[in-house]
PDB file of C-alpha atoms and ligand atoms in Angstrom:
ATOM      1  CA  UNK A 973     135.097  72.497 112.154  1.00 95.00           C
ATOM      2  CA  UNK A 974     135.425  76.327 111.619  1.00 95.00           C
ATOM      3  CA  UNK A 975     132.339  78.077 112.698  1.00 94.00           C
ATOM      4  CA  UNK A 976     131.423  81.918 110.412  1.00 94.00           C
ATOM      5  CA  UNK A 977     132.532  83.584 113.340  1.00 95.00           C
ATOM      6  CA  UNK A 978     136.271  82.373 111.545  1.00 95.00           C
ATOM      7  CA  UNK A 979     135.439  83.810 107.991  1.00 95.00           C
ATOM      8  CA  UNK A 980     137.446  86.818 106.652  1.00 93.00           C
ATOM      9  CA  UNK A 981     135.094  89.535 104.339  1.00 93.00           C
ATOM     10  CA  UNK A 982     135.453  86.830 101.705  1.00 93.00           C
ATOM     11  CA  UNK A 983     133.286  84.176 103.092  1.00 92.00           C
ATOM     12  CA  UNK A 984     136.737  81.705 103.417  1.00 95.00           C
ATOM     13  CA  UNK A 985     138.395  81.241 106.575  1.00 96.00           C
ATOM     14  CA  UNK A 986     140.494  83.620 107.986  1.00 96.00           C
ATOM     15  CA  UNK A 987     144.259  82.502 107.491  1.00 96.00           C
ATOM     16  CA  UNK A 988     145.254  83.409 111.394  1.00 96.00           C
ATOM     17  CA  UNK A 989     143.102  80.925 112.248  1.00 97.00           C
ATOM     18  CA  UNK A 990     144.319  78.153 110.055  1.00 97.00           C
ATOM     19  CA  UNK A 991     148.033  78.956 111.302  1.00 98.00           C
ATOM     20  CA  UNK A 992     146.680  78.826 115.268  1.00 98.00           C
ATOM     21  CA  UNK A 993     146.025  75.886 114.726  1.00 98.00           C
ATOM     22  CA  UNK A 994     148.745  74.465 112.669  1.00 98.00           C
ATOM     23  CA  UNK A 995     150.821  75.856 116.185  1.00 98.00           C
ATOM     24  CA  UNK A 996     149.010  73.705 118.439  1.00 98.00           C
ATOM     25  CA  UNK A 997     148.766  70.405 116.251  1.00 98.00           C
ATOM     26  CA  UNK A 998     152.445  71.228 115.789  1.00 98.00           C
ATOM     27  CA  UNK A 999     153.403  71.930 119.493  1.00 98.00           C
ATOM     28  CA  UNK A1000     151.553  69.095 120.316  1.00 98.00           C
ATOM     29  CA  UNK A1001     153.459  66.435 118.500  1.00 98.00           C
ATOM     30  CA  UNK A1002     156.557  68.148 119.380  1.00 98.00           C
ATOM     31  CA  UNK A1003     155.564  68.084 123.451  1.00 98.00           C
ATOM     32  CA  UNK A1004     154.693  63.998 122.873  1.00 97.00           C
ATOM     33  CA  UNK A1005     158.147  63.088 121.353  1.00 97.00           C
ATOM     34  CA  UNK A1006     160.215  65.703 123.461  1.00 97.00           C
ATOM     35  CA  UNK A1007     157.805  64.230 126.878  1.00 96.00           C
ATOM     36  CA  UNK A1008     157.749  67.859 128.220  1.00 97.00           C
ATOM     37  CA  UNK A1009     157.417  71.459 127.806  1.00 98.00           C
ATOM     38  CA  UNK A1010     158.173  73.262 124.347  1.00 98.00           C
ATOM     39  CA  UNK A1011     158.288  76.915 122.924  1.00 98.00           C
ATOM     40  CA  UNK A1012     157.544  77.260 118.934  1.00 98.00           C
ATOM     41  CA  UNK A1013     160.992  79.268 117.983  1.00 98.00           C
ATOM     42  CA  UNK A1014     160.431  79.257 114.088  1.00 98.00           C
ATOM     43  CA  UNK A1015     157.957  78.699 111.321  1.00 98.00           C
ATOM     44  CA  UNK A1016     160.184  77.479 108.274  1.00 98.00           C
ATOM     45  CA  UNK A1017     157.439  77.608 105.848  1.00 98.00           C
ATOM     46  CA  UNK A1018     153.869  78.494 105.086  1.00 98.00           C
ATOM     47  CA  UNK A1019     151.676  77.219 102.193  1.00 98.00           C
ATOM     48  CA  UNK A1020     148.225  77.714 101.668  1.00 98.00           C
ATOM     49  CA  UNK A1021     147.023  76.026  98.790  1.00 98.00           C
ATOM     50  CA  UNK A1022     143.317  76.064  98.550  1.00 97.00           C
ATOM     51  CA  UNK A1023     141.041  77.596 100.964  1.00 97.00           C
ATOM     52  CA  UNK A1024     138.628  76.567 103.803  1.00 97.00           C
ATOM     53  CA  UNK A1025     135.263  77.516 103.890  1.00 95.00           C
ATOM     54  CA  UNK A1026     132.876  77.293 107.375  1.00 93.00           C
ATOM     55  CA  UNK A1027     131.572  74.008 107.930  1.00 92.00           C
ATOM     56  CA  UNK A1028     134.718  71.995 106.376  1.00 96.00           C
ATOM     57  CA  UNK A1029     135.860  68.963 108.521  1.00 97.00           C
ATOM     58  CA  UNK A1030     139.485  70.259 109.084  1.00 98.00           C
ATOM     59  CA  UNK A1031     142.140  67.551 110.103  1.00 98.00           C
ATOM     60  CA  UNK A1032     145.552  68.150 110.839  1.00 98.00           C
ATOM     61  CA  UNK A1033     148.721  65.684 111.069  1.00 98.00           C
ATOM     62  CA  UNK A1034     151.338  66.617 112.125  1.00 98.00           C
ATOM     63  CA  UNK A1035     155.467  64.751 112.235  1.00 98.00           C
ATOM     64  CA  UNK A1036     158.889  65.173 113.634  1.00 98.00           C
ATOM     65  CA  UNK A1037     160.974  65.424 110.503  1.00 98.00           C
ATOM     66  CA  UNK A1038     164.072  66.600 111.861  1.00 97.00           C
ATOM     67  CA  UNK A1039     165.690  66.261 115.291  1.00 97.00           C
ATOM     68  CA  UNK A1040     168.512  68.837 116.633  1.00 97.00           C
ATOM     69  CA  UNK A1041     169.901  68.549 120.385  1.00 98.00           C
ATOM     70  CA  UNK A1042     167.439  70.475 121.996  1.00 98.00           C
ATOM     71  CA  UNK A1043     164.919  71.343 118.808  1.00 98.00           C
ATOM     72  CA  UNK A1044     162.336  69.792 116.862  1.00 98.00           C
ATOM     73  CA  UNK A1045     161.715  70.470 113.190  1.00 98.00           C
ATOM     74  CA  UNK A1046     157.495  69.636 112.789  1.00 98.00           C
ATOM     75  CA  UNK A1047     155.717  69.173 109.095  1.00 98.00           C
ATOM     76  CA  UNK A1048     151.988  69.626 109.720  1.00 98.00           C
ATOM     77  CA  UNK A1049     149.921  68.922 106.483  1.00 98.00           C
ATOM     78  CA  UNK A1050     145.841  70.104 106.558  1.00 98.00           C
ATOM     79  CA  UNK A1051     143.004  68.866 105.219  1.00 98.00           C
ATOM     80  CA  UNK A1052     139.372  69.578 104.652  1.00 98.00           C
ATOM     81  CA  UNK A1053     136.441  67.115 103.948  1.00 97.00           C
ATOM     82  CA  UNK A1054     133.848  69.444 102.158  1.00 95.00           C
ATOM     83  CA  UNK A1055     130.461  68.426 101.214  1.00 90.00           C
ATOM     84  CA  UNK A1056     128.884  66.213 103.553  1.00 85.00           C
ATOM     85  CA  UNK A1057     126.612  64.793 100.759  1.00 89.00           C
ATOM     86  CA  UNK A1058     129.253  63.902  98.400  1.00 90.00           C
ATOM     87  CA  UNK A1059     132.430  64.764 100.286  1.00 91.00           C
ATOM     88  CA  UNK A1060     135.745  65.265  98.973  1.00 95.00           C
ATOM     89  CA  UNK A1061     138.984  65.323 100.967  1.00 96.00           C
ATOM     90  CA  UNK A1062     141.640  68.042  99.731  1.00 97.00           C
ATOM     91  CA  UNK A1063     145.156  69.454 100.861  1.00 98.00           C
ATOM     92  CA  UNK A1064     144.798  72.697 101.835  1.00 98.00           C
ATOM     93  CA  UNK A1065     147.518  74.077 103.639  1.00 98.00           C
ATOM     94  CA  UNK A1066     151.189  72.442 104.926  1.00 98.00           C
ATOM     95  CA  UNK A1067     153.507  73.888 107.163  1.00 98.00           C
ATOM     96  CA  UNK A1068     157.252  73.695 108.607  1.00 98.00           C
ATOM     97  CA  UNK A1069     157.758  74.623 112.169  1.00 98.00           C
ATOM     98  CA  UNK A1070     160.639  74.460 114.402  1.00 98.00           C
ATOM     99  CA  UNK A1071     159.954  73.644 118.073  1.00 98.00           C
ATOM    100  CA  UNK A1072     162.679  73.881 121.227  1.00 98.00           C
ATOM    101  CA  UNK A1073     162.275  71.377 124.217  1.00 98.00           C
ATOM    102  CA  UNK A1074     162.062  73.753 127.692  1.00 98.00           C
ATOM    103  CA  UNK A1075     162.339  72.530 130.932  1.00 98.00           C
ATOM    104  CA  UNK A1076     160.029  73.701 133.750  1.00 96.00           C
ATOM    105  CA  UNK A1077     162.143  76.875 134.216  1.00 97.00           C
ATOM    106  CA  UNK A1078     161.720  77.829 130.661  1.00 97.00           C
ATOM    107  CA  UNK A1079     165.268  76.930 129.859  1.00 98.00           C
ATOM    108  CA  UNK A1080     166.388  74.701 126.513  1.00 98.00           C
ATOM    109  CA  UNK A1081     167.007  70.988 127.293  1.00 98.00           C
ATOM    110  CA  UNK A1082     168.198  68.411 125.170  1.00 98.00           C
ATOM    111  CA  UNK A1083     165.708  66.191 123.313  1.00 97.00           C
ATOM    112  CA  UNK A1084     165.529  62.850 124.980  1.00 94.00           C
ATOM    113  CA  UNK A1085     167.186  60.711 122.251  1.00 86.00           C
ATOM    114  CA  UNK A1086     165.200  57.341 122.777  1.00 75.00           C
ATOM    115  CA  UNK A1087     162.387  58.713 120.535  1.00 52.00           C
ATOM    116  CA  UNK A1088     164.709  59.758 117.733  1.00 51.00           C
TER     117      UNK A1088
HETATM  118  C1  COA B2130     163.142  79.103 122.246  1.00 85.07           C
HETATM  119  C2  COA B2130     164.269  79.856 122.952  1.00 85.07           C
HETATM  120  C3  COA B2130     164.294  79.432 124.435  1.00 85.07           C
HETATM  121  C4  COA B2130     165.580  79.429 122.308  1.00 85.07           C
HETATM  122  O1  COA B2130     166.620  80.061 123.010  1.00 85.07           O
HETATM  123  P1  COA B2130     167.961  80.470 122.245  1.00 85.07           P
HETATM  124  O2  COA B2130     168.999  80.803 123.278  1.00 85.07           O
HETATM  125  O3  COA B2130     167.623  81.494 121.237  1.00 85.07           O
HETATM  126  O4  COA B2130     168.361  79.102 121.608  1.00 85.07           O
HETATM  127  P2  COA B2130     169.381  78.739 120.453  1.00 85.07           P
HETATM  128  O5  COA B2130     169.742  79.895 119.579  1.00 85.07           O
HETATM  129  O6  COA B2130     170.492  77.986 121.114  1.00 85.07           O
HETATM  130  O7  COA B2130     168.480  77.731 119.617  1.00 85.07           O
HETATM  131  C5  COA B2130     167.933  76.569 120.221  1.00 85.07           C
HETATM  132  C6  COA B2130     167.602  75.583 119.115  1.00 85.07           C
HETATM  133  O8  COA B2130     166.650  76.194 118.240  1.00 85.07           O
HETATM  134  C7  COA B2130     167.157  76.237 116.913  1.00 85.07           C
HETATM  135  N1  COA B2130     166.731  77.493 116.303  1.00 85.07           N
HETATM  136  C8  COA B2130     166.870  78.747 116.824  1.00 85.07           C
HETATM  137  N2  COA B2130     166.362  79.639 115.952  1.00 85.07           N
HETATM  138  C9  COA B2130     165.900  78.945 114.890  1.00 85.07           C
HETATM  139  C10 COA B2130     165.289  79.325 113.655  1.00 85.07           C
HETATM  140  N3  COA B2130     165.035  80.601 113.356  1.00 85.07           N
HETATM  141  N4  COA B2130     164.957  78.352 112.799  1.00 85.07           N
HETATM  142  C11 COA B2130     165.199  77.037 113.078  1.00 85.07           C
HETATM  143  N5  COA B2130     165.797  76.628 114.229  1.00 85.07           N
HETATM  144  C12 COA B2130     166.149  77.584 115.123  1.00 85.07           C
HETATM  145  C13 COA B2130     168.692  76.206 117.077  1.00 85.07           C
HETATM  146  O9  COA B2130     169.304  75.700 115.891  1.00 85.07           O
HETATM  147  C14 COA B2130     168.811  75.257 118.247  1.00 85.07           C
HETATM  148  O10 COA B2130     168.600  73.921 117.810  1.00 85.07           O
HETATM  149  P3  COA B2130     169.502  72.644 118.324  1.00 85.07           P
HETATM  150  O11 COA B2130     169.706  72.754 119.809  1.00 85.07           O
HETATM  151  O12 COA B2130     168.654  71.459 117.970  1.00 85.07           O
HETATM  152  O13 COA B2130     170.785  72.704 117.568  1.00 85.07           O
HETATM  153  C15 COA B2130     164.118  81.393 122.856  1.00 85.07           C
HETATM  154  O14 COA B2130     164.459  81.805 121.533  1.00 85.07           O
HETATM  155  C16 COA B2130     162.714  81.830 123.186  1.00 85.07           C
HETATM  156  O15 COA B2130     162.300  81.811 124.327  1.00 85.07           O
HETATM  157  N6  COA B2130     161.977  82.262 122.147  1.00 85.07           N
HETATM  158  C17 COA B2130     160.558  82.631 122.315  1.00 85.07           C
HETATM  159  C18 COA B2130     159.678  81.400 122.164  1.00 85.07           C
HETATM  160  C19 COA B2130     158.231  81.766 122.221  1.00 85.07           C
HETATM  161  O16 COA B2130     157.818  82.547 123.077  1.00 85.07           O
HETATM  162  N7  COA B2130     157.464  81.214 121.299  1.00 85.07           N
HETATM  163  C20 COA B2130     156.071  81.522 121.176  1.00 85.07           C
HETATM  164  C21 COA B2130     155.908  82.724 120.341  1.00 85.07           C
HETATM  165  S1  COA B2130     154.251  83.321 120.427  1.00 85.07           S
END
């Protein structure tokens, strides 16, 4: 739940904050299927479709959607629950990222194929 400390001059969420976040839901789902360390290498595509305002209930889900040999290709769709007293559930933002398995050294490795 974004706090007013996130708001831009506007009184909506700053944008930076949304995408942090899309990162680490992203990262995260790509470090469970790769089992291991990853490094975000690309973000394919942005959209912000309605904005989020402090106090929202912000959830975001994230999927492998394309495998490579050593990348991961993540589609992370967000969205807020607004108005606890009659709440409504909206799309807000979705987002392509591109992910690239590391080993501890920082080097690529390939992704292990039994969770294709
Ligand atoms: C991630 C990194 C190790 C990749 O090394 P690299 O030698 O450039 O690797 P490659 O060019 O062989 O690409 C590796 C994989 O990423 C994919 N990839 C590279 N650039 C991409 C791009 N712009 N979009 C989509 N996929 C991309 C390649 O297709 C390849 O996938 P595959 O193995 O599944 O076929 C290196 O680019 C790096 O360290 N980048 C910085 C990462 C980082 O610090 N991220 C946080 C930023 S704050």
């Amino acid at each position: 739940m974004p706090m007013p400390k996130e708001e831009n001059v506007f009184g909506d969420i700053f944008g930076g904050w949304v995408m942090a976040h899309v990162d680490l839901a992203g990262g995260l789902e790509a470090m469970r299927h790769s089992r291991g360390r990853v490094a975000t290498v690309a973000v394919n595509a942005f959209q912000f479709h309605q904005p989020i305002s402090s106090g929202d209930l912000v959830s975001f889900y994230a999927e492998v959607v394309n495998l490579g040999r050593t990348s991961m290709t993540v589609a992370v769709q967000v969205f807020a629950e607004r108005h606890p007293s009659n709440p409504v559930f909206v799309k807000v933002t979705e987002a392509t990222l591109t992910y690239v398995a590391l080993d501890a050294d920082g080097n690529k490795r390939d992704v292990p194929r039994e969770n294709a």
